[in-house]
Amino acid sequence: MVNSRDPKSTIAAVQHPTVGEAGKTGTWRTFRPVIDENKCILVTSPKARCHTCWMFCPEGNISKTRPPRVNYDYCKGCGICAQSCPHDAIAMRKEEDEP
Amino acid sequence: MTSGGKQEAEDASRPVPPARETLILTGNHAASFAVKAARVQVISAYPITPQSPVVEKLSEFVEDGELKARMIRVESEQSAMASLISASTTGTRVFTATSSHGLSYMHEQLAWAAGTRLPVVMCIVTRAIGAPWSVWPDHQDAVSERDTGWIQIFCEDNQEIYDTVLEAYKIAEDERVYLPVAVCYDGYILSHTLMPVELMSQAEVDKFLPPFKSHLMLAMSMDDPVGVNPVTVPEPREGFPAYMELRHRMQKALEGAAAVMEEVEAEFAKVSGRHHGGAVRSYRLDDAEVALVGMGSCSSQAKVAIDDLRAAGIKAGVLTVRLFRPFPKRQIREVLKGKKVVAVFDRDVAYGLEGALCAETKASLYGIPDPPYVHGFIVGIGGRDFTTENAIEGTRLAVERSRNREIHDETTWLNLMEGE
């Protein structure tokens, strides 16, 4: 019996999605997204709903919290969150400029 | 059973169940009727001559409600195969058909279907590959895809197309195989020629071909989802096979597929009363000293030459290679050992070498004691006729050159224009 979860009998490659399956991809980053809590509507307006950055992050590296937090271990710095933020609350800063 | 024509099948005398009907069908429509009988669930295709009528007929069946399948209209052959790969992963029985440049355009996805071990079934209505532009038949398109991991079966008449499509699903979905199958037949020569085709009853087909279960169904759980085909690193990880192990498993499955095909044929013969020979089919080879070897239309034409060759004192017979991938080395060795001369007629060129079938026939015979003299011929490229006279001319030349066991590194082409 072929079972893709059994290493002896599997005939195709399958992967169980886990955090860091491809290593710490945060090292690839040139620019890092920095969330300005004074502009993020989730902070400035406690009843507001947004989480657009969380929705758009292709790597699932932004938490659905108030304010949202970026996981810099895996964030590749693509900048999609900064582009998608309707309140201009995310800035892309060059890695060496700030810690 | 590797020899004996379908007319010699053991069960040919059994009574035909009343639910069967015989229709006069083109090769393309024979394929469509088989796909309908197989209860295919997803069909995705892009039109190309001479394949288009296969899918046109299927779309009529779907439109009329005779076949409960989803037709996906795609913008290219690449997308056709990509959509079938996704559908097949979830345990859906799928079908497509294509020809020539459409097949070339699918090339990358062919490798993905095989590497994911999905039992996709496709008809390749074989046709020349440009340049220059040609819409006429030869085997170049299918032969050019031989290294993608697909099983390839070549047919010689419309009944064989109908039967082979049904067998193809059974072979592809066998747990020992789990590989895609291409059912190949000559453009126009079969695709647009009408012949009587006996259709099986739906009950017979349902019994022969139970619903398909994907090997990935266990993985496709909504509660514990997985990604299929992630990047595999060169070395095994956490005990799981890496690229090299998975490719090794694919090759092992191909190596065993010829035996599975012969089992499936035997089972099909019990239901249908027809047997097409398994991996290879012999015609008047038992007492022959000379074997003419070909696939599809080449072997049909070679058979017509046998009476004339025998009248002229050349004891000849024909070996039809049905299964081109995996190449049936053992079966070919068994049938051709003891023959004096083998003339291989290729409707394709492994450019820079010689005809693909010839090169592989030679390789299959390597190492046997007192091997036959093998001579290849390139015939019928781009729709040029391959005539009975050509088959006789080639066989005579092979017999003549065999006397001194002449080695010819250059290829021999038949029926070229004068002075070429």
XYZ file of C-alpha atoms in Angstrom:
519
model
C 0.000 0.000 0.000
C 1.459 3.325 -1.076
C 1.265 5.907 1.692
C 2.734 9.344 1.132
C 3.296 9.721 4.888
C 5.383 6.548 5.065
C 9.023 6.996 3.948
C 9.295 3.351 2.853
C 6.320 3.309 0.513
C 5.851 6.908 -0.594
C 6.349 7.564 -4.297
C 6.016 11.347 -4.302
C 7.492 14.149 -2.241
C 5.132 15.694 0.285
C 5.883 18.269 2.923
C 4.195 19.056 6.179
C 4.176 22.831 6.444
C 6.106 23.865 9.565
C 7.717 27.100 10.685
C 11.174 27.392 9.191
C 10.873 24.436 6.772
C 13.216 26.284 4.386
C 15.634 27.655 7.036
C 15.882 31.173 8.500
C 14.977 33.145 5.406
C 15.184 36.430 7.332
C 18.884 36.502 6.442
C 17.910 37.222 2.821
C 16.484 40.623 3.804
C 17.885 43.946 2.544
C 15.018 46.161 3.770
C 13.003 45.457 6.916
C 9.367 46.460 7.418
C 8.920 48.619 10.512
C 5.386 49.247 11.789
C 4.712 52.764 13.099
C 2.272 52.256 15.960
C 1.285 55.919 15.814
C -0.112 55.352 12.327
C -1.404 51.753 12.544
C -5.204 51.995 12.782
C -5.352 48.873 14.919
C -3.561 50.871 17.607
C -4.943 54.363 17.005
C -8.537 53.161 16.842
C -9.214 50.218 19.178
C -12.470 49.316 17.417
C -11.065 49.425 13.875
C -10.616 46.276 11.833
C -7.782 46.059 9.332
C -4.969 43.447 9.359
C -4.377 44.095 5.654
C -0.630 43.465 6.177
C -1.387 40.115 7.845
C -3.620 39.198 4.916
C -1.101 40.178 2.224
C 2.132 38.823 3.725
C 3.004 35.948 1.332
C 5.051 34.181 4.016
C 2.548 34.376 6.885
C 5.088 36.264 8.943
C 2.816 38.966 10.366
C 0.726 38.172 13.429
C -2.987 38.918 13.692
C -2.483 41.041 16.806
C -2.829 44.687 17.857
C -0.434 45.996 16.708
C 0.639 43.328 14.206
C 4.168 41.950 14.754
C 6.621 40.917 12.030
C 8.620 37.722 12.537
C 12.058 38.898 11.417
C 13.487 35.356 11.557
C 11.641 34.553 8.350
C 10.601 37.926 6.830
C 12.437 38.219 3.478
C 11.758 41.961 3.249
C 9.621 41.846 0.124
C 7.780 45.029 1.111
C 4.287 43.832 0.184
C 3.018 44.739 3.675
C 4.311 48.314 3.291
C 2.688 48.613 -0.140
C -0.624 47.173 1.011
C -1.014 49.152 4.288
C -3.974 51.549 3.743
C -2.654 53.882 6.470
C 0.969 54.122 5.336
C 2.021 52.778 8.710
C 4.795 50.457 7.492
C 8.170 51.794 6.372
C 10.878 49.766 4.642
C 14.210 50.613 6.309
C 17.578 49.488 5.057
C 18.960 46.746 7.336
C 22.228 48.486 8.234
C 20.520 51.823 9.032
C 18.963 50.625 12.272
C 19.235 47.516 14.403
C 1.308 -14.085 -23.969
C 3.548 -12.058 -26.223
C 2.583 -13.447 -29.603
C -0.587 -14.102 -31.552
C -2.904 -11.532 -33.106
C -6.154 -10.454 -31.542
C -8.027 -12.697 -33.980
C -6.276 -15.616 -32.312
C -7.440 -14.716 -28.797
C -8.513 -17.775 -26.873
C -11.887 -16.392 -25.893
C -12.866 -15.159 -29.360
C -15.600 -17.784 -29.682
C -17.447 -16.834 -26.480
C -20.927 -15.341 -26.998
C -21.020 -11.571 -27.220
C -23.250 -10.002 -24.540
C -26.238 -8.207 -26.099
C -25.430 -4.825 -24.570
C -22.446 -4.376 -26.849
C -22.749 -2.432 -30.042
C -20.497 -2.009 -33.029
C -20.167 1.457 -34.514
C -18.218 2.727 -37.493
C -15.809 5.165 -35.880
C -12.718 7.183 -36.634
C -9.708 6.533 -34.431
C -10.355 9.820 -32.655
C -13.971 8.958 -31.879
C -12.978 5.439 -30.790
C -10.814 7.157 -28.172
C -13.708 9.424 -27.126
C -16.061 6.465 -26.632
C -13.464 4.707 -24.488
C -12.981 7.824 -22.343
C -16.748 8.025 -21.838
C -16.898 4.340 -20.890
C -14.051 4.900 -18.401
C -16.231 7.497 -16.628
C -13.524 10.139 -16.797
C -14.321 13.052 -14.467
C -12.125 15.906 -15.682
C -11.130 16.634 -19.281
C -8.847 19.512 -20.140
C -7.520 20.119 -23.628
C -6.498 22.628 -26.234
C -7.365 21.993 -29.883
C -4.694 20.947 -32.383
C -4.888 19.031 -35.661
C -5.390 16.068 -35.945
C -6.370 15.584 -32.290
C -9.309 18.010 -32.034
C -12.198 15.603 -32.823
C -11.360 13.494 -29.727
C -12.216 16.328 -27.389
C -15.013 17.732 -29.598
C -16.823 14.403 -29.278
C -16.222 14.345 -25.533
C -17.634 17.839 -25.189
C -20.781 16.608 -26.989
C -21.043 13.740 -24.492
C -20.720 16.170 -21.585
C -23.201 18.623 -23.146
C -25.758 15.819 -23.686
C -25.331 14.621 -20.110
C -24.027 11.240 -21.302
C -20.745 11.807 -19.480
C -20.697 13.471 -16.082
C -17.367 15.235 -16.449
C -15.983 18.691 -16.061
C -14.553 20.145 -19.299
C -11.861 22.728 -18.607
C -11.223 25.090 -21.481
C -7.620 26.180 -21.165
C -5.426 28.613 -23.041
C -2.641 26.149 -23.830
C -1.502 22.553 -23.650
C 0.813 23.463 -20.789
C -2.242 24.545 -18.794
C -4.197 21.486 -19.918
C -1.649 19.157 -18.339
C -1.143 21.400 -15.295
C -4.889 21.376 -14.529
C -5.069 17.598 -14.930
C -2.128 17.149 -12.569
C -4.045 19.053 -9.886
C -7.265 17.146 -10.536
C -5.530 13.770 -10.559
C -3.777 14.514 -7.262
C -7.148 14.552 -5.516
C -8.215 11.188 -6.902
C -10.045 12.281 -10.028
C -9.872 10.278 -13.271
C -8.640 12.636 -15.975
C -8.039 12.752 -19.735
C -6.518 14.932 -22.403
C -5.398 14.557 -25.998
C -2.889 16.423 -28.094
C -0.554 16.276 -31.075
C 2.792 17.526 -32.255
C 3.645 21.039 -31.076
C 0.900 20.883 -28.469
C 2.698 17.916 -26.947
C 6.032 19.733 -27.122
C 4.448 22.668 -25.326
C 3.355 20.244 -22.573
C 6.852 18.857 -22.148
C 7.608 20.342 -18.738
C 4.256 19.288 -17.280
C 4.680 15.746 -18.650
C 7.691 15.366 -16.385
C 5.691 16.733 -13.411
C 2.809 14.311 -13.989
C 5.214 11.373 -14.071
C 7.338 12.590 -11.168
C 4.218 13.006 -9.007
C 3.202 9.480 -10.088
C -0.223 10.511 -11.331
C -2.224 8.176 -13.575
C -3.092 10.791 -16.189
C -4.150 9.233 -19.504
C -3.582 11.119 -22.745
C -4.032 10.323 -26.413
C -1.164 11.476 -28.609
C -2.374 11.632 -32.198
C 1.105 11.433 -33.643
C 2.280 14.056 -36.092
C 5.506 15.588 -37.356
C 7.345 18.307 -35.430
C 8.447 21.486 -37.261
C 10.366 23.065 -38.800
C 9.359 23.126 -41.578
C 5.658 23.264 -40.776
C 3.810 19.979 -41.290
C 0.453 18.735 -40.074
C 1.037 15.210 -41.395
C 1.729 12.010 -39.485
C 4.920 10.465 -38.223
C 6.000 9.421 -34.706
C 8.408 12.254 -33.941
C 6.229 14.070 -31.371
C 5.636 11.058 -29.109
C 9.127 9.634 -29.529
C 10.650 12.992 -28.555
C 8.911 12.700 -25.136
C 10.168 9.229 -24.332
C 12.379 10.296 -21.395
C 9.701 12.080 -19.344
C 8.679 8.961 -17.407
C 5.400 8.342 -19.246
C 4.281 4.925 -20.405
C 3.753 5.035 -24.195
C 1.618 2.517 -26.086
C 1.275 2.636 -29.899
C -1.899 1.399 -31.625
C -2.457 -0.056 -35.058
C -6.225 0.095 -35.587
C -9.278 1.826 -34.132
C -10.453 -1.142 -32.066
C -7.007 -1.230 -30.503
C -7.306 2.493 -29.686
C -10.635 1.924 -27.894
C -9.318 -1.084 -25.990
C -5.955 0.500 -25.173
C -7.507 3.625 -23.639
C -9.463 1.374 -21.242
C -6.348 -0.685 -20.500
C -4.335 2.513 -20.039
C -6.415 3.562 -17.016
C -6.123 0.109 -15.511
C -2.336 0.098 -15.944
C -1.833 3.713 -14.832
C -3.934 3.292 -11.670
C -2.320 0.002 -10.639
C -0.598 0.512 -7.299
C 2.601 -1.068 -8.653
C 2.673 1.483 -11.464
C 1.000 4.844 -10.641
C 2.347 6.482 -13.783
C 0.789 8.465 -16.639
C 0.057 6.636 -19.897
C 0.068 8.004 -23.451
C -1.998 6.118 -26.010
C -0.344 6.957 -29.341
C -1.843 6.507 -32.800
C -0.984 7.842 -36.243
C -2.612 11.122 -37.243
C -5.072 10.742 -40.167
C -4.000 7.152 -40.930
C -6.017 6.144 -37.848
C -7.360 9.390 -36.395
C -9.528 10.209 -39.429
C -10.149 6.741 -40.879
C -13.441 4.954 -40.222
C -13.402 1.358 -39.011
C -15.883 -0.870 -37.174
C -15.271 -0.674 -33.420
C -17.030 -2.921 -30.923
C -17.923 -1.002 -27.768
C -18.110 -2.835 -24.467
C -21.225 -2.565 -22.332
C -20.998 -0.052 -19.487
C -21.416 -2.865 -16.963
C -18.413 -4.700 -18.422
C -16.245 -1.573 -18.323
C -17.329 -0.705 -14.769
C -16.349 -4.186 -13.632
C -12.979 -3.980 -15.378
C -12.234 -0.441 -14.252
C -13.289 0.360 -10.676
C -13.108 3.989 -9.419
C -9.624 5.453 -9.078
C -7.925 6.065 -5.720
C -4.973 8.474 -5.733
C -1.893 7.537 -3.759
C -2.006 11.115 -2.486
C -5.558 10.869 -1.113
C -4.254 10.013 2.350
C -2.129 13.131 2.221
C -4.966 15.285 0.931
C -6.604 15.645 4.323
C -8.218 18.922 5.264
C -7.336 18.294 8.922
C -3.648 17.704 8.322
C -2.772 19.217 4.958
C 0.526 18.709 3.145
C 2.310 20.395 0.299
C 2.989 18.173 -2.730
C 6.333 18.438 -4.545
C 8.305 20.791 -2.321
C 11.983 21.375 -3.058
C 13.785 18.163 -2.220
C 17.369 18.526 -1.071
C 20.073 16.209 -2.463
C 20.243 14.010 0.639
C 17.345 12.210 2.395
C 15.851 14.178 5.274
C 14.309 12.694 8.426
C 14.282 9.286 6.776
C 12.222 10.500 3.809
C 13.390 9.770 0.267
C 15.073 12.638 -1.608
C 15.010 13.340 -5.350
C 17.304 10.457 -6.238
C 15.313 7.870 -4.239
C 11.999 9.072 -5.698
C 13.388 8.936 -9.236
C 14.735 5.452 -8.468
C 11.231 4.398 -7.368
C 9.791 5.843 -10.601
C 12.261 3.899 -12.736
C 11.525 0.681 -10.784
C 7.816 1.193 -11.426
C 8.511 1.641 -15.137
C 10.672 -1.469 -15.169
C 7.764 -3.453 -13.756
C 5.077 -1.839 -15.899
C 5.434 -4.166 -18.905
C 4.526 -7.145 -16.724
C 1.543 -5.243 -15.295
C 0.442 -4.371 -18.829
C 0.482 -8.055 -19.785
C -1.597 -8.916 -16.696
C -4.076 -6.168 -17.555
C -4.285 -7.396 -21.163
C -5.043 -10.923 -19.977
C -7.800 -9.593 -17.719
C -9.150 -7.414 -20.514
C -9.161 -10.389 -22.892
C -11.340 -12.317 -20.440
C -13.917 -9.521 -20.469
C -13.725 -8.451 -24.106
C -12.550 -11.530 -25.988
C -9.808 -9.418 -27.569
C -6.081 -9.628 -26.875
C -3.654 -7.268 -28.558
C -0.495 -9.124 -27.621
C 0.679 -7.303 -24.505
C 3.914 -5.343 -24.899
C 4.677 -6.688 -28.379
C 2.647 -8.485 -31.048
C 3.955 -11.065 -33.480
C 2.704 -11.723 -36.987
C 3.900 -14.893 -38.760
C 7.161 -14.841 -36.832
C 7.211 -18.409 -35.552
C 8.930 -19.893 -38.615
C 10.448 -16.598 -39.826
C 14.149 -15.955 -40.368
C 13.650 -12.258 -41.024
C 11.696 -9.933 -38.743
C 10.303 -6.571 -39.794
C 9.908 -4.346 -36.729
C 7.741 -1.247 -36.445
C 5.210 0.698 -34.394
C 1.707 1.799 -35.387
C 1.285 2.403 -39.122
C 4.797 1.076 -39.852
C 3.950 -2.407 -38.675
C 0.581 -2.401 -40.496
C 2.370 -1.658 -43.743
C 5.067 -4.227 -43.024
C 2.416 -6.947 -42.591
C 1.110 -6.291 -46.108
C 4.609 -7.040 -47.448
C 4.906 -10.490 -45.837
C 3.094 -12.503 -48.562
C 5.262 -10.948 -51.291
C 8.469 -11.434 -49.298
C 7.645 -15.086 -48.632
C 6.752 -15.639 -52.310
C 10.195 -14.254 -53.144
C 11.830 -16.753 -50.783
C 12.406 -14.491 -47.781
C 10.797 -16.103 -44.727
C 9.602 -12.959 -43.018
C 7.260 -11.951 -40.214
C 6.446 -8.776 -38.315
C 7.079 -7.698 -34.728
C 4.819 -4.849 -33.679
C 6.155 -2.904 -30.730
C 3.073 -1.715 -28.815
C 4.842 -0.624 -25.678
C 7.558 1.899 -26.500
C 8.056 3.086 -22.894
C 9.001 1.228 -20.807
C 10.889 -0.418 -23.667
C 10.028 -4.150 -23.576
C 13.605 -5.420 -23.776
C 12.875 -8.912 -22.473
C 9.879 -9.475 -24.738
C 11.795 -8.250 -27.794
C 14.781 -10.417 -26.941
C 12.550 -13.476 -26.578
C 10.815 -12.945 -29.905
C 13.872 -11.945 -31.949
C 16.430 -14.426 -30.641
C 17.263 -16.967 -33.315
C 16.166 -14.676 -36.174
C 18.821 -14.009 -38.799
C 17.912 -10.506 -39.924
C 15.881 -7.742 -38.274
C 14.766 -4.753 -40.350
C 13.469 -1.877 -38.214
C 11.254 0.772 -39.787
C 11.214 4.048 -37.875
C 8.755 6.840 -38.569
C 10.983 9.070 -36.432
C 14.634 9.973 -36.090
C 16.639 10.204 -32.886
C 18.426 13.020 -34.673
C 22.170 12.607 -34.818
C 21.958 8.857 -34.219
C 19.358 6.790 -36.098
C 15.719 5.733 -35.728
C 14.841 5.526 -32.026
C 13.150 2.136 -32.301
C 16.156 0.734 -34.196
C 18.690 1.956 -31.639
C 16.648 0.521 -28.790
C 15.989 -2.783 -30.551
C 19.744 -3.159 -31.035
C 20.339 -2.331 -27.363
C 17.773 -4.951 -26.292
C 19.632 -7.642 -28.227
C 23.037 -6.745 -26.814
C 24.820 -9.625 -25.168
C 22.710 -12.528 -26.463
C 24.666 -15.266 -28.210
C 24.576 -15.184 -32.033
C 22.395 -12.049 -32.265
C 20.458 -11.208 -35.439
C 21.803 -8.643 -37.899
C 19.815 -5.442 -37.267
C 19.371 -2.770 -39.936
C 17.298 0.369 -39.518
C 15.361 2.441 -42.038
C 13.897 5.904 -41.767
C 10.514 5.982 -43.506
C 7.344 8.025 -43.792
C 8.515 11.244 -42.137
C 6.102 14.178 -42.277
C 3.306 12.159 -43.883
C 5.393 10.726 -46.751
C 3.865 7.359 -47.679
C 5.565 4.292 -46.315
C 4.535 1.771 -48.958
C 4.559 -2.021 -49.145
C 7.244 -1.614 -51.838
C 9.363 0.361 -49.356
C 8.986 -2.401 -46.775
C 10.054 -5.008 -49.347
C 12.940 -2.842 -50.601
C 14.205 -2.289 -47.042
C 13.940 -5.944 -46.091
C 15.811 -7.034 -49.241
C 18.558 -4.482 -48.545
C 18.857 -5.627 -44.922
C 19.101 -9.285 -46.024
C 21.722 -8.393 -48.647
C 23.839 -6.349 -46.242
C 23.548 -9.045 -43.562
C 25.491 -11.498 -45.740
C 28.753 -9.725 -44.967
C 27.434 -8.295 -41.685
C 28.092 -4.812 -43.064
C 28.154 -2.032 -40.515
C 26.579 1.218 -41.697
C 27.016 4.168 -39.374
C 24.955 6.401 -41.647
C 21.170 6.033 -41.735
C 19.257 4.620 -44.705
C 16.135 6.564 -45.752
C 13.549 5.013 -48.059
C 11.243 6.733 -50.552
C 13.247 9.956 -50.843
C 12.936 12.006 -54.037
C 15.168 10.980 -56.883
C 18.711 12.315 -56.637
C 18.508 13.089 -52.911
